[in-house]
PDB file of C-alpha atoms and ligand atoms in Angstrom:
ATOM      1  CA  UNK A  72       5.717  14.903 -13.457  1.00  0.00           C
ATOM      2  CA  UNK A  73       2.760  14.430 -11.097  1.00  0.00           C
ATOM      3  CA  UNK A  74       2.133  11.012  -9.588  1.00  0.00           C
ATOM      4  CA  UNK A  75      -0.560   9.141 -11.484  1.00  0.00           C
ATOM      5  CA  UNK A  76      -1.933   5.749 -12.470  1.00  0.00           C
ATOM      6  CA  UNK A  77      -2.741   4.594 -16.006  1.00  0.00           C
ATOM      7  CA  UNK A  78      -5.482   2.017 -16.439  1.00  0.00           C
ATOM      8  CA  UNK A  79      -5.396   0.100 -19.711  1.00  0.00           C
ATOM      9  CA  UNK A  80      -6.487  -3.053 -21.517  1.00  0.00           C
ATOM     10  CA  UNK A  81      -4.819  -5.115 -24.232  1.00  0.00           C
ATOM     11  CA  UNK A  82      -5.353  -8.246 -26.316  1.00  0.00           C
ATOM     12  CA  UNK A  83      -8.978  -7.298 -26.985  1.00  0.00           C
ATOM     13  CA  UNK A  84      -9.790  -7.193 -23.262  1.00  0.00           C
ATOM     14  CA  UNK A  85      -7.897 -10.381 -22.412  1.00  0.00           C
ATOM     15  CA  UNK A  86      -5.428  -8.310 -20.415  1.00  0.00           C
ATOM     16  CA  UNK A  87      -5.991  -5.523 -17.940  1.00  0.00           C
ATOM     17  CA  UNK A  88      -3.063  -3.425 -16.842  1.00  0.00           C
ATOM     18  CA  UNK A  89      -2.190  -0.675 -14.409  1.00  0.00           C
ATOM     19  CA  UNK A  90       1.024   1.336 -14.274  1.00  0.00           C
ATOM     20  CA  UNK A  91       1.835   3.938 -11.655  1.00  0.00           C
ATOM     21  CA  UNK A  92       4.280   6.739 -10.987  1.00  0.00           C
ATOM     22  CA  UNK A  93       4.443   7.205  -7.195  1.00  0.00           C
ATOM     23  CA  UNK A  94       7.647   9.168  -6.544  1.00  0.00           C
ATOM     24  CA  UNK A  95       5.930  11.970  -4.584  1.00  0.00           C
ATOM     25  CA  UNK A  96       3.783   9.499  -2.645  1.00  0.00           C
ATOM     26  CA  UNK A  97       6.817   7.508  -1.487  1.00  0.00           C
ATOM     27  CA  UNK A  98       8.773  10.706  -0.734  1.00  0.00           C
ATOM     28  CA  UNK A  99       5.868  11.852   1.490  1.00  0.00           C
ATOM     29  CA  UNK A 100       5.997   8.513   3.319  1.00  0.00           C
ATOM     30  CA  UNK A 101       9.785   8.861   3.695  1.00  0.00           C
ATOM     31  CA  UNK A 102       9.496  12.401   5.110  1.00  0.00           C
ATOM     32  CA  UNK A 103       6.607  11.451   7.432  1.00  0.00           C
ATOM     33  CA  UNK A 104       8.275   8.385   8.901  1.00  0.00           C
ATOM     34  CA  UNK A 105      12.002   9.074   8.450  1.00  0.00           C
ATOM     35  CA  UNK A 106      12.394   5.754   6.662  1.00  0.00           C
ATOM     36  CA  UNK A 107      15.832   4.410   5.747  1.00  0.00           C
ATOM     37  CA  UNK A 108      16.419   3.487   2.090  1.00  0.00           C
ATOM     38  CA  UNK A 109      15.384  -0.142   2.457  1.00  0.00           C
ATOM     39  CA  UNK A 110      12.376   0.788   4.620  1.00  0.00           C
ATOM     40  CA  UNK A 111      11.302   3.368   1.988  1.00  0.00           C
ATOM     41  CA  UNK A 112      11.620   0.654  -0.666  1.00  0.00           C
ATOM     42  CA  UNK A 113       9.508  -1.851   1.284  1.00  0.00           C
ATOM     43  CA  UNK A 114       6.856   0.687   2.271  1.00  0.00           C
ATOM     44  CA  UNK A 115       6.939   2.408  -1.133  1.00  0.00           C
ATOM     45  CA  UNK A 116       6.453  -0.837  -3.059  1.00  0.00           C
ATOM     46  CA  UNK A 117       3.467  -1.689  -0.848  1.00  0.00           C
ATOM     47  CA  UNK A 118       1.993   1.827  -1.201  1.00  0.00           C
ATOM     48  CA  UNK A 119       2.382   1.594  -4.976  1.00  0.00           C
ATOM     49  CA  UNK A 120       0.674  -1.814  -5.119  1.00  0.00           C
ATOM     50  CA  UNK A 121      -2.197  -0.569  -2.942  1.00  0.00           C
ATOM     51  CA  UNK A 122      -2.643   2.566  -5.076  1.00  0.00           C
ATOM     52  CA  UNK A 123      -3.140   0.410  -8.198  1.00  0.00           C
ATOM     53  CA  UNK A 124      -5.213  -2.289  -6.430  1.00  0.00           C
ATOM     54  CA  UNK A 125      -7.588   0.321  -5.027  1.00  0.00           C
ATOM     55  CA  UNK A 126      -8.547   1.131  -8.623  1.00  0.00           C
ATOM     56  CA  UNK A 127      -9.827  -2.443  -9.051  1.00  0.00           C
ATOM     57  CA  UNK A 128     -12.583  -1.821  -6.487  1.00  0.00           C
ATOM     58  CA  UNK A 129     -16.019  -0.824  -7.693  1.00  0.00           C
ATOM     59  CA  UNK A 130     -17.589   1.476  -5.119  1.00  0.00           C
ATOM     60  CA  UNK A 131     -16.575   4.895  -3.843  1.00  0.00           C
ATOM     61  CA  UNK A 132     -16.603   3.878  -0.158  1.00  0.00           C
ATOM     62  CA  UNK A 133     -14.588   0.659  -0.608  1.00  0.00           C
ATOM     63  CA  UNK A 134     -11.342   0.436   1.378  1.00  0.00           C
ATOM     64  CA  UNK A 135      -8.263  -1.702   0.823  1.00  0.00           C
ATOM     65  CA  UNK A 136      -5.687  -2.701   3.444  1.00  0.00           C
ATOM     66  CA  UNK A 137      -2.463  -4.619   2.829  1.00  0.00           C
ATOM     67  CA  UNK A 138      -0.682  -6.076   5.856  1.00  0.00           C
ATOM     68  CA  UNK A 139       2.684  -7.753   5.485  1.00  0.00           C
ATOM     69  CA  UNK A 140       4.273  -9.497   8.438  1.00  0.00           C
ATOM     70  CA  UNK A 141       7.614 -11.221   7.952  1.00  0.00           C
ATOM     71  CA  UNK A 142      10.356 -12.329  10.309  1.00  0.00           C
ATOM     72  CA  UNK A 143      12.830  -9.650   9.163  1.00  0.00           C
ATOM     73  CA  UNK A 144      13.977  -6.534  11.076  1.00  0.00           C
ATOM     74  CA  UNK A 145      11.325  -4.285   9.472  1.00  0.00           C
ATOM     75  CA  UNK A 146       8.738  -5.938  11.727  1.00  0.00           C
ATOM     76  CA  UNK A 147       5.732  -5.477   9.443  1.00  0.00           C
ATOM     77  CA  UNK A 148       4.063  -3.122   6.975  1.00  0.00           C
ATOM     78  CA  UNK A 149       0.523  -1.728   7.002  1.00  0.00           C
ATOM     79  CA  UNK A 150      -0.892   0.208   4.034  1.00  0.00           C
ATOM     80  CA  UNK A 151      -4.443   1.496   3.569  1.00  0.00           C
ATOM     81  CA  UNK A 152      -6.033   3.011   0.467  1.00  0.00           C
ATOM     82  CA  UNK A 153      -9.462   4.380  -0.309  1.00  0.00           C
ATOM     83  CA  UNK A 154     -11.056   3.706  -3.702  1.00  0.00           C
ATOM     84  CA  UNK A 155      -9.397   6.728  -5.355  1.00  0.00           C
ATOM     85  CA  UNK A 156      -5.786   5.937  -4.391  1.00  0.00           C
ATOM     86  CA  UNK A 157      -5.427   8.179  -1.356  1.00  0.00           C
ATOM     87  CA  UNK A 158      -2.864   5.935   0.274  1.00  0.00           C
ATOM     88  CA  UNK A 159      -1.251   5.892   3.709  1.00  0.00           C
ATOM     89  CA  UNK A 160       0.962   3.438   5.539  1.00  0.00           C
ATOM     90  CA  UNK A 161       3.774   2.705   7.960  1.00  0.00           C
ATOM     91  CA  UNK A 162       6.431   0.140   8.790  1.00  0.00           C
ATOM     92  CA  UNK A 163       7.037  -0.943  12.378  1.00  0.00           C
ATOM     93  CA  UNK A 164      10.781  -0.182  12.325  1.00  0.00           C
ATOM     94  CA  UNK A 165      11.511   2.606   9.814  1.00  0.00           C
ATOM     95  CA  UNK A 166      15.231   2.768  10.651  1.00  0.00           C
ATOM     96  CA  UNK A 167      16.461  -0.560   9.301  1.00  0.00           C
ATOM     97  CA  UNK A 168      19.861  -0.557   7.584  1.00  0.00           C
ATOM     98  CA  UNK A 169      21.093  -3.544   5.564  1.00  0.00           C
ATOM     99  CA  UNK A 170      23.835  -4.010   2.950  1.00  0.00           C
ATOM    100  CA  UNK A 171      22.686  -3.680  -0.668  1.00  0.00           C
ATOM    101  CA  UNK A 172      22.175  -6.858  -2.703  1.00  0.00           C
ATOM    102  CA  UNK A 173      24.996  -7.990  -5.053  1.00  0.00           C
ATOM    103  CA  UNK A 174      23.116  -6.197  -7.873  1.00  0.00           C
ATOM    104  CA  UNK A 175      23.129  -2.939  -5.902  1.00  0.00           C
ATOM    105  CA  UNK A 176      19.470  -2.986  -4.868  1.00  0.00           C
ATOM    106  CA  UNK A 177      17.842  -2.492  -1.466  1.00  0.00           C
ATOM    107  CA  UNK A 178      17.493  -5.898   0.158  1.00  0.00           C
ATOM    108  CA  UNK A 179      13.743  -5.664   0.735  1.00  0.00           C
ATOM    109  CA  UNK A 180      13.387  -9.464   1.041  1.00  0.00           C
ATOM    110  CA  UNK A 181      15.872  -9.506   3.900  1.00  0.00           C
ATOM    111  CA  UNK A 182      14.274  -6.492   5.615  1.00  0.00           C
ATOM    112  CA  UNK A 183      10.759  -7.925   5.400  1.00  0.00           C
ATOM    113  CA  UNK A 184      11.804 -11.545   5.960  1.00  0.00           C
ATOM    114  CA  UNK A 185      10.884 -14.556   3.897  1.00  0.00           C
ATOM    115  CA  UNK A 186       8.774 -16.294   6.532  1.00  0.00           C
ATOM    116  CA  UNK A 187       5.446 -14.690   7.189  1.00  0.00           C
ATOM    117  CA  UNK A 188       2.242 -13.661   5.492  1.00  0.00           C
ATOM    118  CA  UNK A 189       0.547 -11.071   3.338  1.00  0.00           C
ATOM    119  CA  UNK A 190      -3.050 -10.115   4.028  1.00  0.00           C
ATOM    120  CA  UNK A 191      -5.324  -8.171   1.718  1.00  0.00           C
ATOM    121  CA  UNK A 192      -8.453  -6.874   3.429  1.00  0.00           C
ATOM    122  CA  UNK A 193     -11.175  -5.317   1.282  1.00  0.00           C
ATOM    123  CA  UNK A 194     -13.969  -3.491   3.031  1.00  0.00           C
ATOM    124  CA  UNK A 195     -16.622  -3.481   0.329  1.00  0.00           C
ATOM    125  CA  UNK A 196     -19.444  -2.250   2.557  1.00  0.00           C
ATOM    126  CA  UNK A 197     -20.700  -5.789   3.202  1.00  0.00           C
ATOM    127  CA  UNK A 198     -21.279  -7.295   6.651  1.00  0.00           C
ATOM    128  CA  UNK A 199     -17.856  -8.937   6.687  1.00  0.00           C
ATOM    129  CA  UNK A 200     -14.761  -7.660   4.906  1.00  0.00           C
ATOM    130  CA  UNK A 201     -13.095  -9.843   2.270  1.00  0.00           C
ATOM    131  CA  UNK A 202      -9.794 -11.193   3.633  1.00  0.00           C
ATOM    132  CA  UNK A 203      -7.207 -12.848   1.393  1.00  0.00           C
ATOM    133  CA  UNK A 204      -4.243 -14.498   3.086  1.00  0.00           C
ATOM    134  CA  UNK A 205      -1.074 -15.936   1.535  1.00  0.00           C
ATOM    135  CA  UNK A 206       2.317 -16.966   2.871  1.00  0.00           C
ATOM    136  CA  UNK A 207       5.189 -14.755   1.727  1.00  0.00           C
ATOM    137  CA  UNK A 208       7.104 -15.972  -1.322  1.00  0.00           C
ATOM    138  CA  UNK A 209      10.220 -13.792  -1.073  1.00  0.00           C
ATOM    139  CA  UNK A 210       9.366 -10.725   1.000  1.00  0.00           C
ATOM    140  CA  UNK A 211      10.220  -8.615  -2.081  1.00  0.00           C
ATOM    141  CA  UNK A 212       6.560  -7.438  -2.162  1.00  0.00           C
ATOM    142  CA  UNK A 213       6.056  -7.584  -5.970  1.00  0.00           C
ATOM    143  CA  UNK A 214       6.299 -11.370  -6.083  1.00  0.00           C
ATOM    144  CA  UNK A 215       4.215 -11.655  -2.938  1.00  0.00           C
ATOM    145  CA  UNK A 216       1.409  -9.514  -4.358  1.00  0.00           C
ATOM    146  CA  UNK A 217       1.520 -11.535  -7.617  1.00  0.00           C
ATOM    147  CA  UNK A 218       1.219 -14.741  -5.612  1.00  0.00           C
ATOM    148  CA  UNK A 219      -1.707 -13.269  -3.674  1.00  0.00           C
ATOM    149  CA  UNK A 220      -3.574 -12.640  -6.951  1.00  0.00           C
ATOM    150  CA  UNK A 221      -2.820 -16.130  -8.286  1.00  0.00           C
ATOM    151  CA  UNK A 222      -3.608 -18.031  -5.088  1.00  0.00           C
ATOM    152  CA  UNK A 223      -6.354 -15.969  -3.509  1.00  0.00           C
ATOM    153  CA  UNK A 224      -8.177 -14.404  -6.472  1.00  0.00           C
ATOM    154  CA  UNK A 225      -7.202 -16.997  -9.143  1.00  0.00           C
ATOM    155  CA  UNK A 226      -5.989 -14.261 -11.499  1.00  0.00           C
ATOM    156  CA  UNK A 227      -2.624 -14.871 -13.223  1.00  0.00           C
ATOM    157  CA  UNK A 228      -0.794 -11.610 -12.536  1.00  0.00           C
ATOM    158  CA  UNK A 229       2.563 -10.000 -13.165  1.00  0.00           C
ATOM    159  CA  UNK A 230       3.570  -7.391 -10.578  1.00  0.00           C
ATOM    160  CA  UNK A 231       6.668  -5.184 -10.755  1.00  0.00           C
ATOM    161  CA  UNK A 232       7.306  -2.544  -8.112  1.00  0.00           C
ATOM    162  CA  UNK A 233      10.348  -0.350  -7.573  1.00  0.00           C
ATOM    163  CA  UNK A 234      11.705   2.469  -5.432  1.00  0.00           C
ATOM    164  CA  UNK A 235      15.000   4.270  -6.047  1.00  0.00           C
ATOM    165  CA  UNK A 236      16.455   6.429  -3.258  1.00  0.00           C
ATOM    166  CA  UNK A 237      19.563   8.602  -3.333  1.00  0.00           C
ATOM    167  CA  UNK A 238      22.469   8.660  -0.855  1.00  0.00           C
ATOM    168  CA  UNK A 239      20.565  11.329   1.149  1.00  0.00           C
ATOM    169  CA  UNK A 240      17.639   8.855   1.334  1.00  0.00           C
ATOM    170  CA  UNK A 241      15.318  11.126  -0.671  1.00  0.00           C
ATOM    171  CA  UNK A 242      13.261   9.266  -3.262  1.00  0.00           C
ATOM    172  CA  UNK A 243      14.551   9.641  -6.835  1.00  0.00           C
ATOM    173  CA  UNK A 244      11.706   7.685  -8.388  1.00  0.00           C
ATOM    174  CA  UNK A 245       9.095   5.079  -7.569  1.00  0.00           C
ATOM    175  CA  UNK A 246       6.410   3.231  -9.445  1.00  0.00           C
ATOM    176  CA  UNK A 247       5.215  -0.088 -10.708  1.00  0.00           C
ATOM    177  CA  UNK A 248       2.847  -2.039 -12.882  1.00  0.00           C
ATOM    178  CA  UNK A 249       0.289  -4.811 -12.486  1.00  0.00           C
ATOM    179  CA  UNK A 250      -0.693  -6.836 -15.560  1.00  0.00           C
ATOM    180  CA  UNK A 251      -3.507  -9.399 -15.268  1.00  0.00           C
ATOM    181  CA  UNK A 252      -4.969 -12.081 -17.482  1.00  0.00           C
ATOM    182  CA  UNK A 253      -8.732 -11.942 -17.645  1.00  0.00           C
ATOM    183  CA  UNK A 254     -10.830 -15.117 -17.929  1.00  0.00           C
ATOM    184  CA  UNK A 255     -10.685 -16.540 -21.450  1.00  0.00           C
ATOM    185  CA  UNK A 256      -7.377 -14.865 -22.297  1.00  0.00           C
ATOM    186  CA  UNK A 257      -5.086 -16.707 -24.665  1.00  0.00           C
ATOM    187  CA  UNK A 258      -2.667 -18.865 -22.634  1.00  0.00           C
ATOM    188  CA  UNK A 259       0.175 -18.010 -25.029  1.00  0.00           C
ATOM    189  CA  UNK A 260       0.006 -14.468 -23.824  1.00  0.00           C
ATOM    190  CA  UNK A 261       1.376 -15.554 -20.413  1.00  0.00           C
ATOM    191  CA  UNK A 262       4.615 -16.719 -21.990  1.00  0.00           C
ATOM    192  CA  UNK A 263       4.803 -13.603 -24.113  1.00  0.00           C
ATOM    193  CA  UNK A 264       4.406 -11.441 -21.017  1.00  0.00           C
ATOM    194  CA  UNK A 265       6.888 -13.382 -18.929  1.00  0.00           C
ATOM    195  CA  UNK A 266       9.521 -13.044 -21.660  1.00  0.00           C
ATOM    196  CA  UNK A 267       8.741  -9.385 -22.159  1.00  0.00           C
ATOM    197  CA  UNK A 268       9.013  -8.577 -18.450  1.00  0.00           C
ATOM    198  CA  UNK A 269      12.161 -10.682 -18.083  1.00  0.00           C
ATOM    199  CA  UNK A 270      13.845  -8.828 -20.946  1.00  0.00           C
ATOM    200  CA  UNK A 271      12.718  -5.350 -19.955  1.00  0.00           C
ATOM    201  CA  UNK A 272      14.591  -3.045 -17.583  1.00  0.00           C
ATOM    202  CA  UNK A 273      13.551  -2.801 -13.958  1.00  0.00           C
ATOM    203  CA  UNK A 274      10.855  -0.262 -13.195  1.00  0.00           C
ATOM    204  CA  UNK A 275      13.255   2.245 -11.604  1.00  0.00           C
ATOM    205  CA  UNK A 276      15.562   2.073 -14.657  1.00  0.00           C
ATOM    206  CA  UNK A 277      12.607   2.694 -16.976  1.00  0.00           C
ATOM    207  CA  UNK A 278      11.540   5.668 -14.828  1.00  0.00           C
ATOM    208  CA  UNK A 279      15.137   6.979 -14.723  1.00  0.00           C
ATOM    209  CA  UNK A 280      15.150   6.756 -18.533  1.00  0.00           C
ATOM    210  CA  UNK A 281      12.235   9.182 -18.533  1.00  0.00           C
ATOM    211  CA  UNK A 282       9.515   6.667 -19.354  1.00  0.00           C
ATOM    212  CA  UNK A 283       6.141   7.511 -17.801  1.00  0.00           C
ATOM    213  CA  UNK A 284       3.478   4.884 -16.960  1.00  0.00           C
ATOM    214  CA  UNK A 285       1.988   5.155 -20.469  1.00  0.00           C
ATOM    215  CA  UNK A 286       5.383   4.570 -22.115  1.00  0.00           C
ATOM    216  CA  UNK A 287       6.050   1.625 -19.796  1.00  0.00           C
ATOM    217  CA  UNK A 288       2.779  -0.057 -20.773  1.00  0.00           C
ATOM    218  CA  UNK A 289       3.482   0.696 -24.441  1.00  0.00           C
ATOM    219  CA  UNK A 290       6.836  -1.030 -24.140  1.00  0.00           C
ATOM    220  CA  UNK A 291       5.280  -4.104 -22.515  1.00  0.00           C
ATOM    221  CA  UNK A 292       1.944  -4.358 -24.341  1.00  0.00           C
ATOM    222  CA  UNK A 293       2.310  -2.129 -27.400  1.00  0.00           C
ATOM    223  CA  UNK A 294       2.433  -5.171 -29.688  1.00  0.00           C
ATOM    224  CA  UNK A 295      -0.710  -6.601 -28.093  1.00  0.00           C
ATOM    225  CA  UNK A 296      -3.241  -3.940 -28.960  1.00  0.00           C
ATOM    226  CA  UNK A 297      -2.777  -1.695 -25.919  1.00  0.00           C
ATOM    227  CA  UNK A 298      -5.688   0.648 -25.214  1.00  0.00           C
ATOM    228  CA  UNK A 299      -5.186   3.347 -22.576  1.00  0.00           C
ATOM    229  CA  UNK A 300      -8.473   3.823 -20.718  1.00  0.00           C
ATOM    230  CA  UNK A 301      -7.831   6.354 -17.974  1.00  0.00           C
ATOM    231  CA  UNK A 302      -5.260   8.529 -16.230  1.00  0.00           C
ATOM    232  CA  UNK A 303      -6.025   8.673 -12.502  1.00  0.00           C
ATOM    233  CA  UNK A 304      -4.509  10.613  -9.589  1.00  0.00           C
ATOM    234  CA  UNK A 305      -2.859   8.996  -6.557  1.00  0.00           C
ATOM    235  CA  UNK A 306      -1.238  10.459  -3.453  1.00  0.00           C
ATOM    236  CA  UNK A 307      -0.113   9.937   0.133  1.00  0.00           C
ATOM    237  CA  UNK A 308      -2.888  11.210   2.355  1.00  0.00           C
ATOM    238  CA  UNK A 309      -4.027  10.486   5.875  1.00  0.00           C
ATOM    239  CA  UNK A 310      -7.662  10.933   6.871  1.00  0.00           C
ATOM    240  CA  UNK A 311      -7.272  11.007  10.646  1.00  0.00           C
ATOM    241  CA  UNK A 312      -9.316  13.501  12.654  1.00  0.00           C
ATOM    242  CA  UNK A 313     -10.311  14.337  16.232  1.00  0.00           C
ATOM    243  CA  UNK A 314     -13.586  12.488  15.586  1.00  0.00           C
ATOM    244  CA  UNK A 315     -11.781   9.340  14.501  1.00  0.00           C
ATOM    245  CA  UNK A 316      -9.433   9.472  17.491  1.00  0.00           C
ATOM    246  CA  UNK A 317     -12.431   9.932  19.828  1.00  0.00           C
ATOM    247  CA  UNK A 318     -13.998   6.817  18.327  1.00  0.00           C
ATOM    248  CA  UNK A 319     -10.730   4.925  18.947  1.00  0.00           C
ATOM    249  CA  UNK A 320     -10.769   6.060  22.577  1.00  0.00           C
ATOM    250  CA  UNK A 321     -14.444   5.155  23.013  1.00  0.00           C
ATOM    251  CA  UNK A 322     -13.725   1.668  21.665  1.00  0.00           C
ATOM    252  CA  UNK A 323     -11.376   1.120  24.643  1.00  0.00           C
ATOM    253  CA  UNK A 324     -14.378   1.237  26.982  1.00  0.00           C
ATOM    254  CA  UNK A 325     -15.274   3.617  29.812  1.00  0.00           C
ATOM    255  CA  UNK A 326     -13.180   1.843  32.462  1.00  0.00           C
ATOM    256  CA  UNK A 327      -9.961   2.275  30.489  1.00  0.00           C
ATOM    257  CA  UNK A 328     -10.775   5.913  29.641  1.00  0.00           C
ATOM    258  CA  UNK A 329     -11.523   6.757  33.300  1.00  0.00           C
ATOM    259  CA  UNK A 330      -8.273   5.084  34.279  1.00  0.00           C
ATOM    260  CA  UNK A 331      -6.426   7.438  31.880  1.00  0.00           C
ATOM    261  CA  UNK A 332      -8.293  10.415  33.343  1.00  0.00           C
ATOM    262  CA  UNK A 333      -7.461   9.384  36.932  1.00  0.00           C
ATOM    263  CA  UNK A 334      -3.818   8.442  36.455  1.00  0.00           C
ATOM    264  CA  UNK A 335      -2.587  10.578  33.529  1.00  0.00           C
ATOM    265  CA  UNK A 336      -5.118  13.446  33.779  1.00  0.00           C
ATOM    266  CA  UNK A 337      -5.355  13.464  29.983  1.00  0.00           C
ATOM    267  CA  UNK A 338      -4.204  11.516  26.953  1.00  0.00           C
ATOM    268  CA  UNK A 339      -2.122  12.046  23.847  1.00  0.00           C
ATOM    269  CA  UNK A 340      -2.783   9.825  20.846  1.00  0.00           C
ATOM    270  CA  UNK A 341      -0.560   9.719  17.803  1.00  0.00           C
ATOM    271  CA  UNK A 342      -1.727   8.658  14.355  1.00  0.00           C
ATOM    272  CA  UNK A 343       0.438   5.776  13.050  1.00  0.00           C
ATOM    273  CA  UNK A 344       0.045   6.934   9.456  1.00  0.00           C
ATOM    274  CA  UNK A 345       0.956  10.647   9.636  1.00  0.00           C
ATOM    275  CA  UNK A 346       2.295  11.120  13.209  1.00  0.00           C
ATOM    276  CA  UNK A 347      -0.290  13.834  13.985  1.00  0.00           C
ATOM    277  CA  UNK A 348      -0.859  14.160  17.714  1.00  0.00           C
ATOM    278  CA  UNK A 349      -4.273  14.489  19.334  1.00  0.00           C
ATOM    279  CA  UNK A 350      -4.515  15.685  22.936  1.00  0.00           C
ATOM    280  CA  UNK A 351      -7.476  15.073  25.226  1.00  0.00           C
ATOM    281  CA  UNK A 352      -7.896  16.823  28.600  1.00  0.00           C
ATOM    282  CA  UNK A 353      -9.056  15.036  31.737  1.00  0.00           C
ATOM    283  CA  UNK A 354     -12.521  16.633  31.330  1.00  0.00           C
ATOM    284  CA  UNK A 355     -12.743  15.499  27.709  1.00  0.00           C
ATOM    285  CA  UNK A 356     -11.798  11.956  28.734  1.00  0.00           C
ATOM    286  CA  UNK A 357     -14.518  11.901  31.406  1.00  0.00           C
ATOM    287  CA  UNK A 358     -17.065  13.107  28.850  1.00  0.00           C
ATOM    288  CA  UNK A 359     -15.940  10.372  26.419  1.00  0.00           C
ATOM    289  CA  UNK A 360     -16.166   7.754  29.190  1.00  0.00           C
ATOM    290  CA  UNK A 361     -19.779   8.798  29.764  1.00  0.00           C
ATOM    291  CA  UNK A 362     -20.403   8.570  26.055  1.00  0.00           C
ATOM    292  CA  UNK A 363     -18.767   5.131  25.916  1.00  0.00           C
ATOM    293  CA  UNK A 364     -20.790   3.685  28.825  1.00  0.00           C
ATOM    294  CA  UNK A 365     -24.055   5.049  27.447  1.00  0.00           C
ATOM    295  CA  UNK A 366     -23.278   3.392  24.105  1.00  0.00           C
ATOM    296  CA  UNK A 367     -22.479   0.016  25.600  1.00  0.00           C
ATOM    297  CA  UNK A 368     -25.867  -0.282  27.343  1.00  0.00           C
TER     298      UNK A 368
HETATM  299 ZN1   ZN B  47      -3.088  10.587  10.414  1.00  0.00          ZN
END
């Protein structure tokens, strides 16, 4: 089944919900970065959250970034999505190996670390981007994203995210859901939801049982007047280009670029998100330095 996101409402509009299947997206991230199981789980959960959160933005050119920085061995996670769930990301140390938790799960909380922060940056085309900042709750990502919504956007939110990898580290399945209470929603529905989520299987078990995002939302909200609104694509995709890398170089300033030309006689830049390499010759660097100094005047 292709990766996708389902957008839905329930309780007469009192609830909005998203559910995502992101197995291929997380597998692409795993192949790109050579992530260990626990690193795939941490990055994959964040990619899945970003894919759904990007669908909450209104305009085509809006961009969403999630940064997670804990004190665990993973060293940090960065994920970026455009408004149509083209998602990319990386972790600082993709080769982290930790024992599984007593329940046999990847110990994402330990890998990320419990002390640190989660940032959500939304570039909505305004002068300044919106930045939401919260301390980490558990480093398990799902709980941290839920806390971000409650504390920073004042929206009571349930977030479940999961990644299942096999012994060969390939991704077996990945996905998640975000369920939010809209203003004026019946308070009783919170308790109903909490019970329902508590009693339901984990997301990777539901996916292993063959449930797709629609079936998952039906299980959770079927008794509350679920209405499926849209089925939307999502995928792992980088948008780097020679142009973009030139702009990065120019932002260093002409002095730094000339220094590279003089000492290294060229430069090689690697994209953090897809590992593509961009090479610039000494002549190209000198031309960019000219460009940079003319821009700074
Ligand atoms: Zn790239």
